[in-house]
Short mmCIF file of N, CA and C in Angstrom, two decimals:
data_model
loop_
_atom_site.label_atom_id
_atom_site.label_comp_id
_atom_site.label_asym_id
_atom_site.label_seq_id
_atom_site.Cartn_x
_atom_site.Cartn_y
_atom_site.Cartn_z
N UNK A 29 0.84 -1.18 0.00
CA UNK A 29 0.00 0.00 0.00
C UNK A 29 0.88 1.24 0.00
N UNK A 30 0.50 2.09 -0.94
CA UNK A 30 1.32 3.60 -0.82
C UNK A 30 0.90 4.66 0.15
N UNK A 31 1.84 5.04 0.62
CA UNK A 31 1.76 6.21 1.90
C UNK A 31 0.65 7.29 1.27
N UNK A 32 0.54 7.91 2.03
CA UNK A 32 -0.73 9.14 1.65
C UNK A 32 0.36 10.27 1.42
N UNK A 33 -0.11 10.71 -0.03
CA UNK A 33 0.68 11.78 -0.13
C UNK A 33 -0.30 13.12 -0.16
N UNK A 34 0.00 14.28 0.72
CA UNK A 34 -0.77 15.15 0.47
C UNK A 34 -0.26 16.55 -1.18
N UNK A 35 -1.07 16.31 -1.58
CA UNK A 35 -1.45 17.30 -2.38
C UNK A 35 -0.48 18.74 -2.70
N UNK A 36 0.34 18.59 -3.10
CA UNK A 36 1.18 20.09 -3.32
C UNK A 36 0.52 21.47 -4.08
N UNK A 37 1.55 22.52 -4.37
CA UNK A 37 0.93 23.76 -5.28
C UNK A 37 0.85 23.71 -6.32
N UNK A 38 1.63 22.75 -7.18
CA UNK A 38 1.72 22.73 -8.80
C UNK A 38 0.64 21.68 -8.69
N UNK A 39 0.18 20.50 -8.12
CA UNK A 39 -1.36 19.55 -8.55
C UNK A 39 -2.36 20.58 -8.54
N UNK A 40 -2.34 21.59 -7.12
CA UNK A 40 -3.52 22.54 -6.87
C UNK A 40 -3.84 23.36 -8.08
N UNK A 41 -2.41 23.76 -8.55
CA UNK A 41 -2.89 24.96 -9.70
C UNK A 41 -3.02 23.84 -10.69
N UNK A 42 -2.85 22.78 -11.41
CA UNK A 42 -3.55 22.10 -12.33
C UNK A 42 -5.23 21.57 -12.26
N UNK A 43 -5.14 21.25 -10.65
CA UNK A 43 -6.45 21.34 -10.69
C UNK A 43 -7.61 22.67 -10.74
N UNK A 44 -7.20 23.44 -10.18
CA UNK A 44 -7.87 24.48 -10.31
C UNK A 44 -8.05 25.43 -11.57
N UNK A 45 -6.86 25.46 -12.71
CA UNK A 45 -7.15 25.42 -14.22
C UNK A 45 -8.18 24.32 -14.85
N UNK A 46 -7.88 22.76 -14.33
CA UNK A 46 -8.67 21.90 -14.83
C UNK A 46 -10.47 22.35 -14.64
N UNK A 47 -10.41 23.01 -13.49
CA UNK A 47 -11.87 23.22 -12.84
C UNK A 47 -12.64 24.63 -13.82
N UNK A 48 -11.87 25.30 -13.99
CA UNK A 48 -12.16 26.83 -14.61
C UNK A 48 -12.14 26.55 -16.18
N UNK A 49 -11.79 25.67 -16.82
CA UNK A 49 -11.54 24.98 -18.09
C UNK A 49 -12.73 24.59 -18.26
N UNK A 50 -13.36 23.60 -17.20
CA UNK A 50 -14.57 22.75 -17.46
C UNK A 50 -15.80 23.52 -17.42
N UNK A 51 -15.96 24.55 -16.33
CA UNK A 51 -16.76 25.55 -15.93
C UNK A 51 -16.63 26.61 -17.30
N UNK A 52 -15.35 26.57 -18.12
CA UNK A 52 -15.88 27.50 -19.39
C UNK A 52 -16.68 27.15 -20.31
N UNK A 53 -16.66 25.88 -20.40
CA UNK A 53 -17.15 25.00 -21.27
C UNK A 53 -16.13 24.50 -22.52
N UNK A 54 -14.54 24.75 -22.07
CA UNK A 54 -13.43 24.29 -23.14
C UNK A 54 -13.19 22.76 -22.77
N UNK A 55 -13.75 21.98 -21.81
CA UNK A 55 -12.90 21.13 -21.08
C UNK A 55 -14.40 20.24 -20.57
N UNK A 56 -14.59 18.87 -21.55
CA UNK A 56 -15.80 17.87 -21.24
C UNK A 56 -14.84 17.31 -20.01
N UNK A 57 -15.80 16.81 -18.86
CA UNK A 57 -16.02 17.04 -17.76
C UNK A 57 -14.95 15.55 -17.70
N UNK A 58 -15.40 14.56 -18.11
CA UNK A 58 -14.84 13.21 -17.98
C UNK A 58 -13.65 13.21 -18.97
N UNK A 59 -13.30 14.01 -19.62
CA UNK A 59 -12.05 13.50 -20.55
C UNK A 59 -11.25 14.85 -19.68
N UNK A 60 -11.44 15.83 -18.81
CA UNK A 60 -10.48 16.24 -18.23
C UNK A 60 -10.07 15.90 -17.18
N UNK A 61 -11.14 15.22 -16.21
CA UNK A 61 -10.60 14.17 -14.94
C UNK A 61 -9.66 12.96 -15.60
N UNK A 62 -9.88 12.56 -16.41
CA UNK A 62 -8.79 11.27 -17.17
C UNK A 62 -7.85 11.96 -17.18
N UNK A 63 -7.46 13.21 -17.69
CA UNK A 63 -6.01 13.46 -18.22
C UNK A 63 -5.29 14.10 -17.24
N UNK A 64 -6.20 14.57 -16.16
CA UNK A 64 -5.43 15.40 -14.88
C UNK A 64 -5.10 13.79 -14.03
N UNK A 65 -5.94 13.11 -13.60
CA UNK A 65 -5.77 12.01 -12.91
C UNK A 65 -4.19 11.38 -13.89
N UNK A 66 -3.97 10.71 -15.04
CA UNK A 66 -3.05 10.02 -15.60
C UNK A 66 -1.71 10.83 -15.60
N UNK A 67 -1.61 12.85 -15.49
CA UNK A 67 -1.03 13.37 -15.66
C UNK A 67 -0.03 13.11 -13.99
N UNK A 68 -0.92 13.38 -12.92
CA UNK A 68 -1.03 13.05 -11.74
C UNK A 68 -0.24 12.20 -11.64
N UNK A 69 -0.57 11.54 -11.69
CA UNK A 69 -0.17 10.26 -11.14
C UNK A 69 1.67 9.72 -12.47
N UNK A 70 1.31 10.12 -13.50
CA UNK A 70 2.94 10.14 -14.09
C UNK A 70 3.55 10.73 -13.33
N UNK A 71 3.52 12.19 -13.10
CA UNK A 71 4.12 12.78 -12.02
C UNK A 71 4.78 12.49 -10.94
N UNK A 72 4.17 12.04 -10.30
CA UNK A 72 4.31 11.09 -9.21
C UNK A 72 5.52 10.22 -9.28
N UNK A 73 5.21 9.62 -10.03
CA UNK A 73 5.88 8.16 -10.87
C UNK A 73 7.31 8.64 -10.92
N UNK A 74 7.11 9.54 -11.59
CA UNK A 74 8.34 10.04 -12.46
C UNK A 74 9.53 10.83 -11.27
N UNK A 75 8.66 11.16 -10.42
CA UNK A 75 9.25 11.86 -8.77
C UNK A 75 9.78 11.07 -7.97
N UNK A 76 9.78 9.44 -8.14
CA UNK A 76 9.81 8.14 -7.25
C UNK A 76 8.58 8.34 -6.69
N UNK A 77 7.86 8.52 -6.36
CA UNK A 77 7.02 8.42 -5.53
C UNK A 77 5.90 6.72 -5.57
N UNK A 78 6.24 5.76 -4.90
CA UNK A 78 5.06 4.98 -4.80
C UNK A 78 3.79 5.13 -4.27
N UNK A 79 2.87 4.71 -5.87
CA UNK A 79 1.73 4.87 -5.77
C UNK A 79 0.96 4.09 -5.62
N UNK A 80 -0.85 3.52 -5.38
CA UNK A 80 -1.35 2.76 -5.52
C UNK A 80 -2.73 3.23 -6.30
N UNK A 81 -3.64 2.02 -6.99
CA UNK A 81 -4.58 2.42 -7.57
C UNK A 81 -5.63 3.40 -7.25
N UNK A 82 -5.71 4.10 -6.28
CA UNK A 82 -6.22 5.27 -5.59
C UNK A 82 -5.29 6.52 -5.78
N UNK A 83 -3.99 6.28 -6.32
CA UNK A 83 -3.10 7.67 -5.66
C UNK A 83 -3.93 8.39 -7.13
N UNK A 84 -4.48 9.43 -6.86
CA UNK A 84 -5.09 10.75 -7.92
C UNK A 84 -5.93 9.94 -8.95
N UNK A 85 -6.88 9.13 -8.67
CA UNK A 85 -7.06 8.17 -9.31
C UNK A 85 -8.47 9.35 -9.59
N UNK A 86 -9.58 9.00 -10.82
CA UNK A 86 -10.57 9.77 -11.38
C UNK A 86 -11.77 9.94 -10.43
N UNK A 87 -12.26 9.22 -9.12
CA UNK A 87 -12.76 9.38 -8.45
C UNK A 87 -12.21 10.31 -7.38
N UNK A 88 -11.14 10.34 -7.03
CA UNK A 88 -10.34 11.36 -6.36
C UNK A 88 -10.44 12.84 -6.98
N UNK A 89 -10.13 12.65 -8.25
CA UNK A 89 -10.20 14.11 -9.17
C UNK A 89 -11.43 14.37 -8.65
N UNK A 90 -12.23 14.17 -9.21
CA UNK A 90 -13.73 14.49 -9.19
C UNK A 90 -14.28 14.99 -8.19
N UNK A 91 -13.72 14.38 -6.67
CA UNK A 91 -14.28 14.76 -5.46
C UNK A 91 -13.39 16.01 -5.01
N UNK A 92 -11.86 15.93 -5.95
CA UNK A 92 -11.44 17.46 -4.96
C UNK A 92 -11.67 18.60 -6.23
N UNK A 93 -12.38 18.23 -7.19
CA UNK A 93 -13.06 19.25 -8.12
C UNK A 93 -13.92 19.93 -7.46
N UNK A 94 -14.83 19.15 -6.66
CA UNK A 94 -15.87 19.25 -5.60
C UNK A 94 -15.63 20.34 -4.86
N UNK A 95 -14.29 20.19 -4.37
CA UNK A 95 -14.10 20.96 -3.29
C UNK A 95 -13.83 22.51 -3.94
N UNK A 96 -12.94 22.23 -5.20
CA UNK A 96 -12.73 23.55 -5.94
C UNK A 96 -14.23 24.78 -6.13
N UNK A 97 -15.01 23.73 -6.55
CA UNK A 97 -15.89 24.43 -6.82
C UNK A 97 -16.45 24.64 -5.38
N UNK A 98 -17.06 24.66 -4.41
CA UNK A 98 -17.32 25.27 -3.23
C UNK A 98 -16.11 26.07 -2.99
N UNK A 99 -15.04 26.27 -3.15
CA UNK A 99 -13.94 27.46 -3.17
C UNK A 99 -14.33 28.41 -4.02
N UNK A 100 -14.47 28.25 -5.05
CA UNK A 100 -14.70 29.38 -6.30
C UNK A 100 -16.32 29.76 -5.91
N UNK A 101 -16.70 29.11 -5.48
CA UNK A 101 -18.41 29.62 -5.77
C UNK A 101 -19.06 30.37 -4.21
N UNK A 102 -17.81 30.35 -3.51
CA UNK A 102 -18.14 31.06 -2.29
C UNK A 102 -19.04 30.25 -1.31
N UNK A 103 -19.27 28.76 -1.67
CA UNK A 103 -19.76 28.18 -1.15
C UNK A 103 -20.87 27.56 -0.96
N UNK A 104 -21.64 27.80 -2.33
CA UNK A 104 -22.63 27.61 -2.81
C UNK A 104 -22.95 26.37 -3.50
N UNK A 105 -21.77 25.75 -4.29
CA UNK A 105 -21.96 24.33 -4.76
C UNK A 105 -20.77 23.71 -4.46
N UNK A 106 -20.90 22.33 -4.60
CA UNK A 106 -19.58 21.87 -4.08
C UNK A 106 -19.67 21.23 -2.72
N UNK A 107 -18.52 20.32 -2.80
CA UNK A 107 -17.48 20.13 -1.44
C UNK A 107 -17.06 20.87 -0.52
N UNK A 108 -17.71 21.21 1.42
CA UNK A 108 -17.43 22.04 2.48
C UNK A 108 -16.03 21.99 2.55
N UNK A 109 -15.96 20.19 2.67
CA UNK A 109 -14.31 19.84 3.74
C UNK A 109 -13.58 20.17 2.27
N UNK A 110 -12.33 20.93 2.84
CA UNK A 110 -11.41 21.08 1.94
C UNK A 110 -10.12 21.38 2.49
N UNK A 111 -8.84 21.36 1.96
CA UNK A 111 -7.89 21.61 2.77
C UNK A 111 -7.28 22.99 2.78
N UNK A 112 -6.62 23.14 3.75
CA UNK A 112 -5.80 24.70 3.51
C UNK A 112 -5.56 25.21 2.19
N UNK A 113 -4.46 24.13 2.11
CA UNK A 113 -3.84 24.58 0.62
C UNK A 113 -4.91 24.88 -0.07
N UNK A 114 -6.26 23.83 -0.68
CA UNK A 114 -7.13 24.39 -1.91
C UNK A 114 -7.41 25.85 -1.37
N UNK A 115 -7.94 26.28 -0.13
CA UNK A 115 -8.28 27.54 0.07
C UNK A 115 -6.94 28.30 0.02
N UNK A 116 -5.56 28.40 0.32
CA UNK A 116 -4.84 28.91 -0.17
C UNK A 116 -4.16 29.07 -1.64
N UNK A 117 -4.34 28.16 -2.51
CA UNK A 117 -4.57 28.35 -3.37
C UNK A 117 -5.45 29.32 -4.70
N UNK A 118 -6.28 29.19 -4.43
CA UNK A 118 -8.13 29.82 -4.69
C UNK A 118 -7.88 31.40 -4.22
N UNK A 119 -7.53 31.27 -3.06
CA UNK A 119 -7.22 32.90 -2.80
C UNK A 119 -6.36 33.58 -4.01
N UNK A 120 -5.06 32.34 -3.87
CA UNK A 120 -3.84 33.51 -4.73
C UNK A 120 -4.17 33.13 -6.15
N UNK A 121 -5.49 32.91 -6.78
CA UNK A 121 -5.97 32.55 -8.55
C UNK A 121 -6.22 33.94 -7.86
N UNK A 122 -7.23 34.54 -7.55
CA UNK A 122 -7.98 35.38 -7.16
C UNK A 122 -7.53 36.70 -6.61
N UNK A 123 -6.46 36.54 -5.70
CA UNK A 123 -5.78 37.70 -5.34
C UNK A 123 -4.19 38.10 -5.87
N UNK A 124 -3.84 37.16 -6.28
CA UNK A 124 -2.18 37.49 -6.73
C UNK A 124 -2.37 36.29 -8.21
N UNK A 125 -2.84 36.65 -9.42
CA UNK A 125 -2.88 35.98 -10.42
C UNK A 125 -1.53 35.63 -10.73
N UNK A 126 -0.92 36.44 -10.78
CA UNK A 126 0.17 36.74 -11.16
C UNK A 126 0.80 35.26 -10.68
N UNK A 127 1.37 35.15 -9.24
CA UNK A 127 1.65 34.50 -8.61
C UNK A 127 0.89 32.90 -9.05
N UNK A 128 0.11 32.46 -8.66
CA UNK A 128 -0.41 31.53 -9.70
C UNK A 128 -0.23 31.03 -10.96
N UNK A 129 0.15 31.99 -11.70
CA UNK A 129 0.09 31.73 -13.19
C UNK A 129 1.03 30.95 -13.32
N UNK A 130 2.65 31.47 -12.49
CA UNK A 130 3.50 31.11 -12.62
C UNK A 130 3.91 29.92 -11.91
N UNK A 131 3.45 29.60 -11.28
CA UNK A 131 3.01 28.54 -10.36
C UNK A 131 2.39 27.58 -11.03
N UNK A 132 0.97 27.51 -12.49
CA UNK A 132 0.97 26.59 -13.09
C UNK A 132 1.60 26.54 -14.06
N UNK A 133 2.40 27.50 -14.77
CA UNK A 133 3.15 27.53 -15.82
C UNK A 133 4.16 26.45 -15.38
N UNK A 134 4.81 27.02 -14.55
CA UNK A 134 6.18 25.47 -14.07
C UNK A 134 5.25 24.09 -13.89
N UNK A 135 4.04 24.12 -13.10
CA UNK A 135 3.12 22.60 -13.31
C UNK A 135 3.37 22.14 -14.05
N UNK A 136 2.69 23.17 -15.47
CA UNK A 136 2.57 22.61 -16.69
C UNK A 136 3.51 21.82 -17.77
N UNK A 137 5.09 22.54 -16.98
CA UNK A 137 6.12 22.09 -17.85
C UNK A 137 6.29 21.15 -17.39
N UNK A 138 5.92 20.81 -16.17
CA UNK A 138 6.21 19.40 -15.34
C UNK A 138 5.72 18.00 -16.25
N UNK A 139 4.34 18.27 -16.61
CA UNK A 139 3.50 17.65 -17.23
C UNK A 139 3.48 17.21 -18.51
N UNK A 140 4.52 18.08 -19.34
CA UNK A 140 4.30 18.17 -20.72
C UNK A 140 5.00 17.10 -21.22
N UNK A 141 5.55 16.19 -20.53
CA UNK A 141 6.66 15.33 -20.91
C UNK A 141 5.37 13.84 -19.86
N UNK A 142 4.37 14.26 -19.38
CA UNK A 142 3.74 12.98 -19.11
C UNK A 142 3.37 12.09 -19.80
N UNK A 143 4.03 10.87 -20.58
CA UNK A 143 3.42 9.96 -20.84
C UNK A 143 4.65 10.28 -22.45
N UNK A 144 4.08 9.66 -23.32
CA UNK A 144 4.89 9.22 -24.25
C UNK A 144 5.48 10.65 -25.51
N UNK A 145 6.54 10.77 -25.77
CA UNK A 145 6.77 12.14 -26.49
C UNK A 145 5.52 12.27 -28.02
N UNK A 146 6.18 13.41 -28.38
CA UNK A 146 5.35 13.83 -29.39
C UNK A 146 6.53 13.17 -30.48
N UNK A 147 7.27 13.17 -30.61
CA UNK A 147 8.25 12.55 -31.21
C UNK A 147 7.88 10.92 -31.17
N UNK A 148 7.85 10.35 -30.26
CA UNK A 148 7.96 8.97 -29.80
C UNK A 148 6.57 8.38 -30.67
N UNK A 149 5.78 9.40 -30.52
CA UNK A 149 4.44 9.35 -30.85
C UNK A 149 4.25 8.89 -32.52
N UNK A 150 4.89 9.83 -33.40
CA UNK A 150 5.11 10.17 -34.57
C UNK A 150 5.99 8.93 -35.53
N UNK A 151 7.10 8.29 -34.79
CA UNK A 151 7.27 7.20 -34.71
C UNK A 151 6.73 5.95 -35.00
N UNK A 152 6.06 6.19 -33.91
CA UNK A 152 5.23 4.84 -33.74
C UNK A 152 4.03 4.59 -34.73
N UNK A 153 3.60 6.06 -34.95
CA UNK A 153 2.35 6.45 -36.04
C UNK A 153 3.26 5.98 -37.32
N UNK A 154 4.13 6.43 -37.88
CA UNK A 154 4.56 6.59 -38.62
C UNK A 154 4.73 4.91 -39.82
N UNK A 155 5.08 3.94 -38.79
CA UNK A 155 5.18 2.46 -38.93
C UNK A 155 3.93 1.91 -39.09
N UNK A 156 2.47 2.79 -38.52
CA UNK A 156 1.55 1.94 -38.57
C UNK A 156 0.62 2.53 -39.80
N UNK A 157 1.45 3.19 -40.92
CA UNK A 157 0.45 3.68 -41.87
C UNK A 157 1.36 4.12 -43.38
N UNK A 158 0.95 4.54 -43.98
CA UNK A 158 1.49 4.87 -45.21
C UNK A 158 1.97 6.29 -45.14
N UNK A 159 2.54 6.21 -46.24
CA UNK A 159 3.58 8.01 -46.11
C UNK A 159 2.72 8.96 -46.27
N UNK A 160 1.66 9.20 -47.25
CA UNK A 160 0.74 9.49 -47.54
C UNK A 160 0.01 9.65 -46.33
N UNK A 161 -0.89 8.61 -45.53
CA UNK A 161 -1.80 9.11 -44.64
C UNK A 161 -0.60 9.62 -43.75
N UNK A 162 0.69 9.35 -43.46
CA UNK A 162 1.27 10.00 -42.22
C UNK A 162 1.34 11.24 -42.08
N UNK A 163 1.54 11.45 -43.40
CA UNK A 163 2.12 13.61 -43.61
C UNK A 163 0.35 14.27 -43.52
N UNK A 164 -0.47 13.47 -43.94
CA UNK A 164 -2.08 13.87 -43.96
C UNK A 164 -2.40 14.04 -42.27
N UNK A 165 -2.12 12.74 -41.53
CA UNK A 165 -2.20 13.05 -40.17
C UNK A 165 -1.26 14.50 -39.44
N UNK A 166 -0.08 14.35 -40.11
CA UNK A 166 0.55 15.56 -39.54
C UNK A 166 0.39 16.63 -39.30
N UNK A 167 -0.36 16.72 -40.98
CA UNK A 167 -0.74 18.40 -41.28
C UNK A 167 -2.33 18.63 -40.19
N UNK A 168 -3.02 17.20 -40.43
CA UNK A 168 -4.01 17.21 -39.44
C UNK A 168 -3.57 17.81 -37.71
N UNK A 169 -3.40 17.50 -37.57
CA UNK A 169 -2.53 17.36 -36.14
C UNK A 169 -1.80 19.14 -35.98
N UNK A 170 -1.23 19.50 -36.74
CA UNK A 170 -0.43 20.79 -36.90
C UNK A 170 -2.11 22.06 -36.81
N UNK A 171 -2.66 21.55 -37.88
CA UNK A 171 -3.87 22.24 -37.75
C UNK A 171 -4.84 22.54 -36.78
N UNK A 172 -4.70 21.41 -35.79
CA UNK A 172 -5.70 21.30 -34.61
C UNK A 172 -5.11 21.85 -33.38
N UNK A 173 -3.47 21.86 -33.57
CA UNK A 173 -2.51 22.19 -32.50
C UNK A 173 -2.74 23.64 -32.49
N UNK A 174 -3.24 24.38 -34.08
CA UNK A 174 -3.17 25.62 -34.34
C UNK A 174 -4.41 26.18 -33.37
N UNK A 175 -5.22 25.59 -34.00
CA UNK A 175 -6.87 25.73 -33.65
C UNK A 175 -6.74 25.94 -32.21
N UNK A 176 -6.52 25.08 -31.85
CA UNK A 176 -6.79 24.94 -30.09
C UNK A 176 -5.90 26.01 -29.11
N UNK A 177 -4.92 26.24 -30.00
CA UNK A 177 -3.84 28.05 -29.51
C UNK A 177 -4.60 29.21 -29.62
N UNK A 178 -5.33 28.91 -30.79
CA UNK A 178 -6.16 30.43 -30.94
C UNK A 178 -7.13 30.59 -29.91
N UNK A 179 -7.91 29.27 -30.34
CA UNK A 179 -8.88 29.36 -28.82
C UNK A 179 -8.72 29.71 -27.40
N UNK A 180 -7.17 29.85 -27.49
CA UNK A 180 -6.77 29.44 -25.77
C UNK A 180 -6.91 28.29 -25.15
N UNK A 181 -7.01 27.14 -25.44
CA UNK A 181 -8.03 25.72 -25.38
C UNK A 181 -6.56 24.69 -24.26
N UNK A 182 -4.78 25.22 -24.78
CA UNK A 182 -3.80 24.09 -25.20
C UNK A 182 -2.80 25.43 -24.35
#
């Protein structure tokens, strides 16, 4: 069984982007608990940290989303029990953006390397199709990478 790890500032500020994402309506509700939970938990991994099938697992997301949102909503929907940190957190989205931003910006770089490269990726695509559909997927892929920048979405 893995020790209980509590919750740091770079998970908080991913979750709390993850929460304000979903609440914009950029971010379906169940495909962003999957990717914060798997991101999570690489993290982890990648830190030594032993984990078990609970450590940030999608039922976990979900319930300290819970809590986010009774933070952001002043208390109106949502999860009461919550910990310091989310309320210290929530404050400094709110009172020192600034401070935050940069706070998930380093998260984010943490993250960007979770799970298999974009390279590694391309690779592997690359063997399982023709030259033709590969450069078609690419340009696909380049296009959507575009799309989703403009939006602010990525």
């Amino acid at each position: 069984m893995a020790i209980r790890v509590p919750w740091d500032k770079a998970e908080t500020a991913l979750l709390i982007d993850v929460y304000l994402r979903i609440e914009a309506g950029q971010l379906p509700m169940q495909e962003a608990v999957s990717v914060l939970s798997h991101q999570l938990r690489y993290r982890a991994m990648k830190a030594g940290i032993k984990i078990d099938e609970v450590f940030r697992n999608e039922n976990e997301i979900r319930m300290r989303l819970g809590e986010i949102q009774f933070l952001m909503t002043g208390g109106k929907l949502g999860f009461r029990n919550t910990s310091s940190l989310f309320k210290e957190m929530v404050n400094m989205k709110q009172s020192d953006p600034e401070s935050f931003t940069k706070i998930l910006y380093d998260a984010r770089k943490e993250i960007e390397t979770a799970g298999p490269s974009k390279e590694g990726f391309f690779k592997w695509l690359s063997n399982r199709m023709t030259a033709i559909q590969f450069a078609e997927v690419r340009f696909a892929l380049a296009d959507l990478n575009d799309y989703a920048n403009k939006k602010n979405l990525i």
